[in-house]
PDB file of C-alpha atoms in Angstrom:
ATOM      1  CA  UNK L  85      15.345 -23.646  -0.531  1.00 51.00           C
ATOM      2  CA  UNK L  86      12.651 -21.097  -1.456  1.00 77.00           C
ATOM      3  CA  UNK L  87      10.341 -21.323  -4.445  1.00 95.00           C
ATOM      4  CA  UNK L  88       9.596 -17.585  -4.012  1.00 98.00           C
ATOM      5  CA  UNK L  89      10.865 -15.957  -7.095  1.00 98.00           C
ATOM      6  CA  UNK L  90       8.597 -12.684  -6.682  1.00 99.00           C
ATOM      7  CA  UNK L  91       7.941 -10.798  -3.597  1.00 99.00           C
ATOM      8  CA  UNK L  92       5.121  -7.953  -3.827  1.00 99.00           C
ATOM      9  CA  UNK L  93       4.121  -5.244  -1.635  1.00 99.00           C
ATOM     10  CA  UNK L  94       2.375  -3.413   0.223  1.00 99.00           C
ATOM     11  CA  UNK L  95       3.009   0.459   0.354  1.00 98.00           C
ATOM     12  CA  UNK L  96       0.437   2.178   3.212  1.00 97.00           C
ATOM     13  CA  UNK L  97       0.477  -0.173   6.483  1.00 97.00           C
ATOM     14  CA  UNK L  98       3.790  -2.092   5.564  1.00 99.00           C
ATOM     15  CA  UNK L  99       6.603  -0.143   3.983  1.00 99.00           C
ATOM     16  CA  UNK L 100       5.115   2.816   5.414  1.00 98.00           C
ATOM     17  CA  UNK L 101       3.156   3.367   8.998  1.00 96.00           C
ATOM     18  CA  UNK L 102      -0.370   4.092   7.231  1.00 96.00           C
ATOM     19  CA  UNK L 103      -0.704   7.614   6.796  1.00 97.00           C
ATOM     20  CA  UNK L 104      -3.898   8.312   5.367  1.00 97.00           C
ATOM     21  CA  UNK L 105      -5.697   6.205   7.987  1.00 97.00           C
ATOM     22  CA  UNK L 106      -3.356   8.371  10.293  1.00 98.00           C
ATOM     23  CA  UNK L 107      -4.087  11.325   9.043  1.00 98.00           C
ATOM     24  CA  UNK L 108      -7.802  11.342   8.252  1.00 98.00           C
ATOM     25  CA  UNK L 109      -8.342   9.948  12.012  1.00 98.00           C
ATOM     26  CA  UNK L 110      -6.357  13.227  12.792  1.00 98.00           C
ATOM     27  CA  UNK L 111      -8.691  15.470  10.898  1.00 98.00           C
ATOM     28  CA  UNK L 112     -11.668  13.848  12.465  1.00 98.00           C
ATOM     29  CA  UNK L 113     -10.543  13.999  15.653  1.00 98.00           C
ATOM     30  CA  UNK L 114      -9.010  17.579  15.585  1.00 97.00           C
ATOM     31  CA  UNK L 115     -12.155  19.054  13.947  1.00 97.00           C
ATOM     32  CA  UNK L 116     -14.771  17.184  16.295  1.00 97.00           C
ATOM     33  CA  UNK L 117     -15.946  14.813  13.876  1.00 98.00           C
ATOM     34  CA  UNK L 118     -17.460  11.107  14.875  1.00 98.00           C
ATOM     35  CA  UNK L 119     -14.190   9.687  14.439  1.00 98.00           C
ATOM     36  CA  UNK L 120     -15.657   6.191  12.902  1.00 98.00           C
ATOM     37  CA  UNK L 121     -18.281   7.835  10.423  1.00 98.00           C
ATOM     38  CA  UNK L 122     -15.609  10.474   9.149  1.00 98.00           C
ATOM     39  CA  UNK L 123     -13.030   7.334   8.793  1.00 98.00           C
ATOM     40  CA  UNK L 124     -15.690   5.206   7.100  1.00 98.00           C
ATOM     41  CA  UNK L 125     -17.212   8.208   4.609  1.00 98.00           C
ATOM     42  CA  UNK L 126     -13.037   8.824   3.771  1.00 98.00           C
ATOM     43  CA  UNK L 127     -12.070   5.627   2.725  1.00 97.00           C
ATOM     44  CA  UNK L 128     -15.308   4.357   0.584  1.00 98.00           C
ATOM     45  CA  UNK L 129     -14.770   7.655  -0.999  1.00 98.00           C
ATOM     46  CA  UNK L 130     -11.086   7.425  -1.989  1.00 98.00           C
ATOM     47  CA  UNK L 131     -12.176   4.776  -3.667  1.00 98.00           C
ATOM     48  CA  UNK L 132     -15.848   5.709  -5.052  1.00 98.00           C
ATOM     49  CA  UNK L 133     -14.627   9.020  -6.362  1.00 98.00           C
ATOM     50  CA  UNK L 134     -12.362   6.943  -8.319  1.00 98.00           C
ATOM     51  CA  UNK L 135      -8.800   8.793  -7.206  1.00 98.00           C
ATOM     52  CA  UNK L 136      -7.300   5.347  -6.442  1.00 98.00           C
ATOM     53  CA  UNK L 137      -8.197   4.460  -9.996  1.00 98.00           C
ATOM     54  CA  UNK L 138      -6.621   7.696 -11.672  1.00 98.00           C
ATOM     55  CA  UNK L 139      -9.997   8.573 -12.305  1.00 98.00           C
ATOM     56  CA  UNK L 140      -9.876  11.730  -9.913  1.00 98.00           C
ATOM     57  CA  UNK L 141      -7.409  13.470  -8.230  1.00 98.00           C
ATOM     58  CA  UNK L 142      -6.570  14.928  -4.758  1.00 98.00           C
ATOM     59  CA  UNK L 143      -8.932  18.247  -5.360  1.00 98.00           C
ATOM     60  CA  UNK L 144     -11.828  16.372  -6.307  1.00 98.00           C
ATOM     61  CA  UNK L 145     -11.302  13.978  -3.730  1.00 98.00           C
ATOM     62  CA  UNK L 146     -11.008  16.706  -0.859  1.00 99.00           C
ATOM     63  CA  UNK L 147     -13.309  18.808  -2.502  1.00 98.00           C
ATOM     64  CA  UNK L 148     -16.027  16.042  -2.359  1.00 98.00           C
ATOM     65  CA  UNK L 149     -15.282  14.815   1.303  1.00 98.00           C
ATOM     66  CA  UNK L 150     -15.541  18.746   2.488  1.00 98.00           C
ATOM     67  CA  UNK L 151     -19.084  18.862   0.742  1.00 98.00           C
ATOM     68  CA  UNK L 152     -20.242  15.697   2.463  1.00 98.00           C
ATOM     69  CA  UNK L 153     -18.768  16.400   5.739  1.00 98.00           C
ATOM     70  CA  UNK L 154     -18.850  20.074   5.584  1.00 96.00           C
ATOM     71  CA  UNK L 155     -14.901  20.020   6.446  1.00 97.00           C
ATOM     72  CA  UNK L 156     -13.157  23.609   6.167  1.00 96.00           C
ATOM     73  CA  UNK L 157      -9.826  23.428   5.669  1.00 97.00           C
ATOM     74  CA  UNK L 158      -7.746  23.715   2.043  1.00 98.00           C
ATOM     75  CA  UNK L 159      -6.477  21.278   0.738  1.00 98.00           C
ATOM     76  CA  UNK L 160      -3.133  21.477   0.403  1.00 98.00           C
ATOM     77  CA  UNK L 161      -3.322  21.482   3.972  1.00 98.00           C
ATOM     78  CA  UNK L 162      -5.106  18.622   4.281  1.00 98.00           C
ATOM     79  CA  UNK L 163      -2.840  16.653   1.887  1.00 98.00           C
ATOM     80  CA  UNK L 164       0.247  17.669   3.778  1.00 98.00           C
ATOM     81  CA  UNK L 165      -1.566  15.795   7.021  1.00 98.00           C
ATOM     82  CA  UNK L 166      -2.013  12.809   5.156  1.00 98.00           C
ATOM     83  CA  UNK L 167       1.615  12.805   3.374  1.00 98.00           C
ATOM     84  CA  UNK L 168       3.662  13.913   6.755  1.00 98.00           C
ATOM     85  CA  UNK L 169       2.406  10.658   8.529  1.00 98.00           C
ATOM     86  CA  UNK L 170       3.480   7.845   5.781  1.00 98.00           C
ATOM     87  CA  UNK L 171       6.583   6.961   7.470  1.00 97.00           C
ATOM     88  CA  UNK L 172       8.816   4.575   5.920  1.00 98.00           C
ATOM     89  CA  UNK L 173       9.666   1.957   7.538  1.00 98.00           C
ATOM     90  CA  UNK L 174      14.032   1.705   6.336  1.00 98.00           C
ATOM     91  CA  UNK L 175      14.543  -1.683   8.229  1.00 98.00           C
ATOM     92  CA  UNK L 176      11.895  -3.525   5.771  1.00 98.00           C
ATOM     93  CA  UNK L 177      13.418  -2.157   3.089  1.00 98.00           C
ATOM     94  CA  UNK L 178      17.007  -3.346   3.849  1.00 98.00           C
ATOM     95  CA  UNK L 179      15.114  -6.852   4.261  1.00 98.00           C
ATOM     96  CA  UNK L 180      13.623  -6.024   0.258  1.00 98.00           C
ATOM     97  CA  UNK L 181      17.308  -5.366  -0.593  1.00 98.00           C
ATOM     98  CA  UNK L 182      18.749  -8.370   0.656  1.00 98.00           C
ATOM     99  CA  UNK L 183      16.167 -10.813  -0.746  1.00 98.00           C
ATOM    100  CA  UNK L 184      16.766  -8.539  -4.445  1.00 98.00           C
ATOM    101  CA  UNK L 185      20.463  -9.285  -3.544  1.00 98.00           C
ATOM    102  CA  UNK L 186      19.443 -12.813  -4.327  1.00 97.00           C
ATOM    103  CA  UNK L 187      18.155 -12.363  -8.192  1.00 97.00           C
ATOM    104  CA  UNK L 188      14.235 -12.521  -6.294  1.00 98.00           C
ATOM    105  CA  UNK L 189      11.979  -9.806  -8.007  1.00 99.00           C
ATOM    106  CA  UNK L 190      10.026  -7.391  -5.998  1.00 99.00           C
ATOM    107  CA  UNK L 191       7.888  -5.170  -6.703  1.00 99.00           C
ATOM    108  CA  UNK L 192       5.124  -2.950  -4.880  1.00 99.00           C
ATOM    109  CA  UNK L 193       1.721  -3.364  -5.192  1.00 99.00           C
ATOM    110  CA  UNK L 194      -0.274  -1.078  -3.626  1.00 98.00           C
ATOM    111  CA  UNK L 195      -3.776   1.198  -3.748  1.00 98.00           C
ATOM    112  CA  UNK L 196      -2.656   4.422  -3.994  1.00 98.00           C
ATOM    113  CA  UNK L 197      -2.930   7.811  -5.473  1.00 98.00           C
ATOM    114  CA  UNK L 198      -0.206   9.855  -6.918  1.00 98.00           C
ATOM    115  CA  UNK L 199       0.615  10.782  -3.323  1.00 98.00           C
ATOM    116  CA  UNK L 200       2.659   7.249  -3.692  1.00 98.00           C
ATOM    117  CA  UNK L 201       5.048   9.483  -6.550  1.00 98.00           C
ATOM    118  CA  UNK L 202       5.377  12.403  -4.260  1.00 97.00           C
ATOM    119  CA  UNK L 203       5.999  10.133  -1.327  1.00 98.00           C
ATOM    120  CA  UNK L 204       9.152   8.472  -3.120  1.00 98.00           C
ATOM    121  CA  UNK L 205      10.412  11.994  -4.215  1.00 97.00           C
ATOM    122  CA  UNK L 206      10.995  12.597  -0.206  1.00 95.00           C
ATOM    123  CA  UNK L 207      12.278   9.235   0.744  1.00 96.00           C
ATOM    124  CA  UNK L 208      13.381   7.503  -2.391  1.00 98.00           C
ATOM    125  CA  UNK L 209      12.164   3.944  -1.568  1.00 98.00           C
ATOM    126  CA  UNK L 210      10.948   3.052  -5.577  1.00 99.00           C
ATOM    127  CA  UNK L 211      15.093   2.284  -6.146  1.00 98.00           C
ATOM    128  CA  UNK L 212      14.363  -0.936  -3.790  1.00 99.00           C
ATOM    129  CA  UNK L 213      11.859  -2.609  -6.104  1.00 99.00           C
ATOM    130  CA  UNK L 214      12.111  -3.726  -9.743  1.00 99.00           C
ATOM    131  CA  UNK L 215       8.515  -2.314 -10.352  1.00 99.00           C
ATOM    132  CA  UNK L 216       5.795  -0.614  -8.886  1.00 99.00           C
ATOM    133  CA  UNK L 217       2.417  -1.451  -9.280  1.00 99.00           C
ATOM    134  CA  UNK L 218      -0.162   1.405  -8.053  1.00 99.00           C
ATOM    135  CA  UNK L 219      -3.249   1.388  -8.672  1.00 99.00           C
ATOM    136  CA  UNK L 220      -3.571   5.511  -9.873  1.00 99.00           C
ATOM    137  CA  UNK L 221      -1.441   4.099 -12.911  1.00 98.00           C
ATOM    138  CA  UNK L 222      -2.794   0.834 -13.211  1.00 98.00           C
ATOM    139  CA  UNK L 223      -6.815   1.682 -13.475  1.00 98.00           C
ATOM    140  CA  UNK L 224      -7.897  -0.980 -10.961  1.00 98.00           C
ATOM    141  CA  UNK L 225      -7.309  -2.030  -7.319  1.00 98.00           C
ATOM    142  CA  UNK L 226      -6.847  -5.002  -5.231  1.00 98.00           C
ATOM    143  CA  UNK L 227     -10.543  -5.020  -4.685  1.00 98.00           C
ATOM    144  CA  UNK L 228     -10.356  -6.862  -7.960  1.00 98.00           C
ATOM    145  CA  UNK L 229      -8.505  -9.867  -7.994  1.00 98.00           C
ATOM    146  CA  UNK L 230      -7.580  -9.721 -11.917  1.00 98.00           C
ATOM    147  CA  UNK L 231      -4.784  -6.950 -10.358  1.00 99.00           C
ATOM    148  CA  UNK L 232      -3.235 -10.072  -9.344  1.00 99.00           C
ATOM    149  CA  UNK L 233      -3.512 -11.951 -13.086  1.00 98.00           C
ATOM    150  CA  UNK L 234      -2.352  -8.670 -14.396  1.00 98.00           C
ATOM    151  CA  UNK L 235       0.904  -8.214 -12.145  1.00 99.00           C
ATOM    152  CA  UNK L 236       2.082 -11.755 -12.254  1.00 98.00           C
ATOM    153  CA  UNK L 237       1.903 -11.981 -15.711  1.00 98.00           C
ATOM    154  CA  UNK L 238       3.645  -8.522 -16.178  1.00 98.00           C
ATOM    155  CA  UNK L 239       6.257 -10.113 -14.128  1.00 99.00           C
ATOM    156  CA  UNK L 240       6.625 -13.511 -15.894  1.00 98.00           C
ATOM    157  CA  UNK L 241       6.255 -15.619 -12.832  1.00 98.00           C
ATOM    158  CA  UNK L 242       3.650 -18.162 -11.237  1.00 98.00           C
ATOM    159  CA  UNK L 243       1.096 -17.397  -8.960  1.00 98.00           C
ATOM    160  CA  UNK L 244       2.544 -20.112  -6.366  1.00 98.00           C
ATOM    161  CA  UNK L 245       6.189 -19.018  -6.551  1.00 99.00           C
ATOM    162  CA  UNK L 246       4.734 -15.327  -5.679  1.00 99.00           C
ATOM    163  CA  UNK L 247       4.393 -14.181  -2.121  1.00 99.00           C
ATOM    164  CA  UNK L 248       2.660 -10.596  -1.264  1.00 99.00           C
ATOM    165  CA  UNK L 249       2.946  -9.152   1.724  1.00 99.00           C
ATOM    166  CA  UNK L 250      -0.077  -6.942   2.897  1.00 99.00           C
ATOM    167  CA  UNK L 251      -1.681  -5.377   6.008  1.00 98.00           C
ATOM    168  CA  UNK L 252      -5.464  -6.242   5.211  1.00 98.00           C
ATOM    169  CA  UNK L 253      -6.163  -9.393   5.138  1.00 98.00           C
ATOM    170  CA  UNK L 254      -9.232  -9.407   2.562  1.00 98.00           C
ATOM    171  CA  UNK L 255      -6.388  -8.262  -0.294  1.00 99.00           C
ATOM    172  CA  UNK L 256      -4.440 -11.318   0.823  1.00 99.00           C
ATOM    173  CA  UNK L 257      -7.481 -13.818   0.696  1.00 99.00           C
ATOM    174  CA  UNK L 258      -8.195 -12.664  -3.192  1.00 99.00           C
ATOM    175  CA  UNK L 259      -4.089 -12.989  -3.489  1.00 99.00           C
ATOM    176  CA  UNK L 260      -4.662 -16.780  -1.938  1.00 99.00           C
ATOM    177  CA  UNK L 261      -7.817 -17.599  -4.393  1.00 98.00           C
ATOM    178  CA  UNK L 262      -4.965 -17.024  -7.040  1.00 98.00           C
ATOM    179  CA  UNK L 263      -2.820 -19.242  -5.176  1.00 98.00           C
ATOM    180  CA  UNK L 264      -0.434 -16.822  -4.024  1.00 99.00           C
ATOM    181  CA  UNK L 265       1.653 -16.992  -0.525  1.00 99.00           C
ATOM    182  CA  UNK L 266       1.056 -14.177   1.500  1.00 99.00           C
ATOM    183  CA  UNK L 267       2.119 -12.616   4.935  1.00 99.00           C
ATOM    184  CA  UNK L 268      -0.255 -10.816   7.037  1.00 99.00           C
ATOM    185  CA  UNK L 269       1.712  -7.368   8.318  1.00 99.00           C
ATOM    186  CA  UNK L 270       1.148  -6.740  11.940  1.00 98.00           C
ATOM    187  CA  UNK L 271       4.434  -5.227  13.281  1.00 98.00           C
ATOM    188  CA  UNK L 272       7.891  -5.617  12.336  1.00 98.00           C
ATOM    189  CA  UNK L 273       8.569  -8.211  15.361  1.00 98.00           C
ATOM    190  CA  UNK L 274       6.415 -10.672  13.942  1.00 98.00           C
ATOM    191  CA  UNK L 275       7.357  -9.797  10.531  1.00 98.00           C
ATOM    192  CA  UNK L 276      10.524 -11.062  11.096  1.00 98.00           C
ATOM    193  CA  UNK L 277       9.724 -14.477  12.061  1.00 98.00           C
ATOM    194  CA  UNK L 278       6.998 -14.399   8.934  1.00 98.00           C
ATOM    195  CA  UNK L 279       9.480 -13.838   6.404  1.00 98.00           C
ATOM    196  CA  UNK L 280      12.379 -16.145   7.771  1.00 98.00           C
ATOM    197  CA  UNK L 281       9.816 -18.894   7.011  1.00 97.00           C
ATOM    198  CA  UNK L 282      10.074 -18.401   3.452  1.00 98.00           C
ATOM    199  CA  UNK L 283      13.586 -17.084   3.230  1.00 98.00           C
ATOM    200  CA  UNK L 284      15.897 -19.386   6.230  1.00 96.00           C
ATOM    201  CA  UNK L 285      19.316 -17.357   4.911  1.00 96.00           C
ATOM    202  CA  UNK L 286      18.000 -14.025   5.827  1.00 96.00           C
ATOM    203  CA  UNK L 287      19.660 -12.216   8.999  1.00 90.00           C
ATOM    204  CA  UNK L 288      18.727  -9.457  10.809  1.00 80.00           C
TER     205      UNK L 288
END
């Protein structure tokens, strides 16, 4: 029997193909950007210009990248690439459903913007999950580990009986300091066998 009485996670990379990787590599790439610098100077800015913190939002953040990288393109636009390519992924949220279906809590925990509230208004995935944790709302990311402290306790449960589920693994190894289980998310394939390990009864 499981001691798992939480499950959290991730949004970008494991409910959903990872669309703002996807979609800034798309932008560099169409524009003739160097794919790896544009990449790098996106993501430390998503976070710098504090949007994942609620601190910003999507105009500051494009306006800011399009004065660095001297990027033309408006940015509604530009949102609309990032938004069209987070594609949710419906089998692992039947597998969320049938582990709630056993009176485990889930929840999703994931560094995000308020794309993540226009993202559920198109595919209505928040109805899976007891809560959701994102990091616009909360003020802080998983590049702190107190996130952790601060969603466990939230959910009145144990670090050790927790188990998040994430697609970079330097989130998971502040989740492990805390002593939580974690899955690495590759593909669904070996997702599969990942989960099973921690819940025998599931079917697929």
């Amino acid at each position: 029997m499981s001691d798992i009485n939480l499950v959290l996670v991730d949004f970008g990379g494991v409910i959903a193909q990872e669309g703002f990787k996807a979609g800034i590599r798309y932008i560099a790439e169409k524009h003739g950007f160097d794919t790896d610098k544009f990449m790098k100077t996106a993501f430390e800015l998503v976070y710098g210009c504090g949007f994942t913190t609620g601190k910003n939002d999507s105009d500051g953040f494009w306006d800011r990248l399009k004065q660095i990288t001297a990027l033309n393109l408006d940015n509604d636009t530009l949102t609309s690439i990032i938004l069209e390519r987070f594609v949710v992924r419906e089998e692992l949220l039947l597998i969320i459903e049938k582990i709630s279906e056993k009176n485990i809590k889930t929840a999703v925990l994931s560094d995000q913007t308020n794309w993540l509230d226009e993202l559920d208004k198109k595919y209505d995935f928040f109805k899976y999950f007891d809560k959701i944790f994102n990091s616009y709302h909360l003020g802080i990311t998983k590049k702190d580990p107190e996130i952790f402290d601060r969603v466990i306790a939230e959910m009145d449960e144990k670090p050790e009986n927790t188990l998040f589920i994430d697609d970079y693994m330097p989130h998971l190894e502040r989740a492990e300091q805390k002593k939580i289980k974690t899955i690495l998310f590759k593909n669904m394939e070996d997702f599969r066998q990942d989960i099973v390990k921690y819940f025998e009864w599931l079917d697929f």
